[in-house]
Amino acid sequence: PPLGVEYLVSLSSLSLQHLNVVRSTIASVYRVVHAQEQGLSNHALIQQFFKARKRTRSKLPNRNQEIFDIDPILVLVENRSATKDLPLDKIQKKTLVLLTIATM
């Protein structure tokens, strides 16, 4: 188990889903080689590793959670010159910013 934890720690930059696949793969081989011992997935060190891994990784916000405040961007777009006075490339950029905000 300590070697298994070391191996998982070396892979800790991978996604949790990938780590679960690795754990499952190692556990299936471990079960055959060490039939008389407790299963690897139930080992305290392995469970502690996965609990710690879940705590250290931040989760992506869901659709209803605000990621950041877009007011400064809106103020910037609003404070630019009037659209009729802008050159075409600036109008295109302004349009892209507004479309991006609208589709968030």
Coordinates of C-alpha atoms in Angstrom, one line a residue:
P1 CA 0.0 0.0 0.0
P2 CA 2.7 2.6 0.7
L3 CA 4.1 2.1 -2.8
G4 CA 0.6 2.3 -4.2
V5 CA 0.1 5.6 -2.5
E6 CA 3.5 6.9 -3.7
Y7 CA 2.5 6.0 -7.2
L8 CA -0.8 7.7 -6.9
V9 CA 0.9 10.8 -5.5
S10 CA 3.2 10.9 -8.5
L11 CA 0.1 11.0 -10.6
S12 CA -1.8 13.5 -8.5
S13 CA -1.8 16.1 -11.2
L14 CA -4.2 13.9 -13.2
S15 CA -8.0 14.1 -12.9
L16 CA -9.8 12.4 -10.1
Q17 CA -11.5 10.2 -12.7
H18 CA -8.2 9.0 -14.1
L19 CA -6.8 8.4 -10.6
N20 CA -9.9 6.2 -9.8
V21 CA -9.2 4.1 -12.9
V22 CA -5.5 3.7 -11.9
R23 CA -6.6 2.7 -8.3
S24 CA -9.1 0.2 -9.7
T25 CA -6.5 -1.3 -12.0
I26 CA -3.9 -1.6 -9.3
A27 CA -6.5 -3.0 -6.9
S28 CA -7.5 -5.7 -9.3
V29 CA -3.9 -6.9 -9.7
Y30 CA -3.2 -6.5 -6.0
R31 CA -6.2 -8.7 -5.2
V32 CA -4.7 -11.5 -7.2
V33 CA -1.1 -11.2 -6.0
H34 CA -2.0 -10.6 -2.3
A35 CA -5.2 -12.7 -2.0
Q36 CA -4.8 -13.0 1.8
E37 CA -4.6 -9.3 2.5
Q38 CA -7.2 -6.6 2.8
G39 CA -8.3 -5.0 -0.5
L40 CA -6.2 -2.1 -1.7
S41 CA -9.1 0.2 -2.2
N42 CA -10.1 -0.2 1.4
H43 CA -6.7 0.5 2.7
A44 CA -6.6 3.6 5.0
L45 CA -3.7 5.3 3.2
I46 CA -5.4 5.0 -0.2
Q47 CA -8.7 6.4 1.2
Q48 CA -6.8 9.2 2.9
F49 CA -5.1 10.1 -0.3
F50 CA -8.4 10.3 -2.2
K51 CA -10.0 12.4 0.6
A52 CA -7.1 14.8 0.6
R53 CA -7.1 14.9 -3.2
K54 CA -10.8 15.9 -3.3
R55 CA -10.2 18.6 -0.7
T56 CA -7.3 20.2 -2.5
R57 CA -8.8 20.5 -5.9
S58 CA -11.3 23.3 -6.4
K59 CA -14.5 22.4 -8.2
L60 CA -15.7 24.3 -11.2
P61 CA -18.7 26.5 -10.5
N62 CA -22.1 25.3 -11.7
R63 CA -24.2 27.2 -14.2
N64 CA -25.8 29.4 -11.5
Q65 CA -22.7 30.4 -9.7
E66 CA -21.0 33.7 -10.7
I67 CA -17.3 33.2 -11.6
F68 CA -16.3 36.9 -11.6
D69 CA -17.9 40.3 -11.8
I70 CA -18.4 41.5 -15.4
D71 CA -19.3 45.1 -14.4
P72 CA -15.7 46.4 -15.0
I73 CA -15.9 45.0 -18.6
L74 CA -19.3 46.5 -19.2
V75 CA -18.1 49.9 -17.9
L76 CA -15.1 49.7 -20.2
V77 CA -17.3 48.9 -23.2
E78 CA -19.8 51.7 -22.2
N79 CA -17.0 54.3 -21.8
R80 CA -15.6 53.8 -25.3
S81 CA -16.5 56.3 -27.9
A82 CA -19.9 56.2 -29.4
T83 CA -20.2 53.3 -31.8
K84 CA -20.8 55.7 -34.8
D85 CA -17.4 57.3 -34.2
L86 CA -15.4 54.0 -33.9
P87 CA -13.5 52.5 -36.8
L88 CA -14.7 49.1 -38.1
D89 CA -12.1 47.0 -36.2
K90 CA -13.0 48.6 -32.9
I91 CA -16.7 48.0 -33.6
Q92 CA -16.0 44.4 -34.3
K93 CA -14.0 44.0 -31.0
K94 CA -16.8 45.8 -29.1
T95 CA -19.4 43.4 -30.7
L96 CA -17.3 40.4 -29.8
V97 CA -17.0 41.5 -26.2
L98 CA -20.8 42.0 -25.9
L99 CA -21.6 38.7 -27.6
T100 CA -19.2 36.9 -25.3
I101 CA -20.9 38.4 -22.3
A102 CA -24.3 37.7 -23.6
T103 CA -23.5 34.0 -24.1
M104 CA -21.9 33.4 -20.7

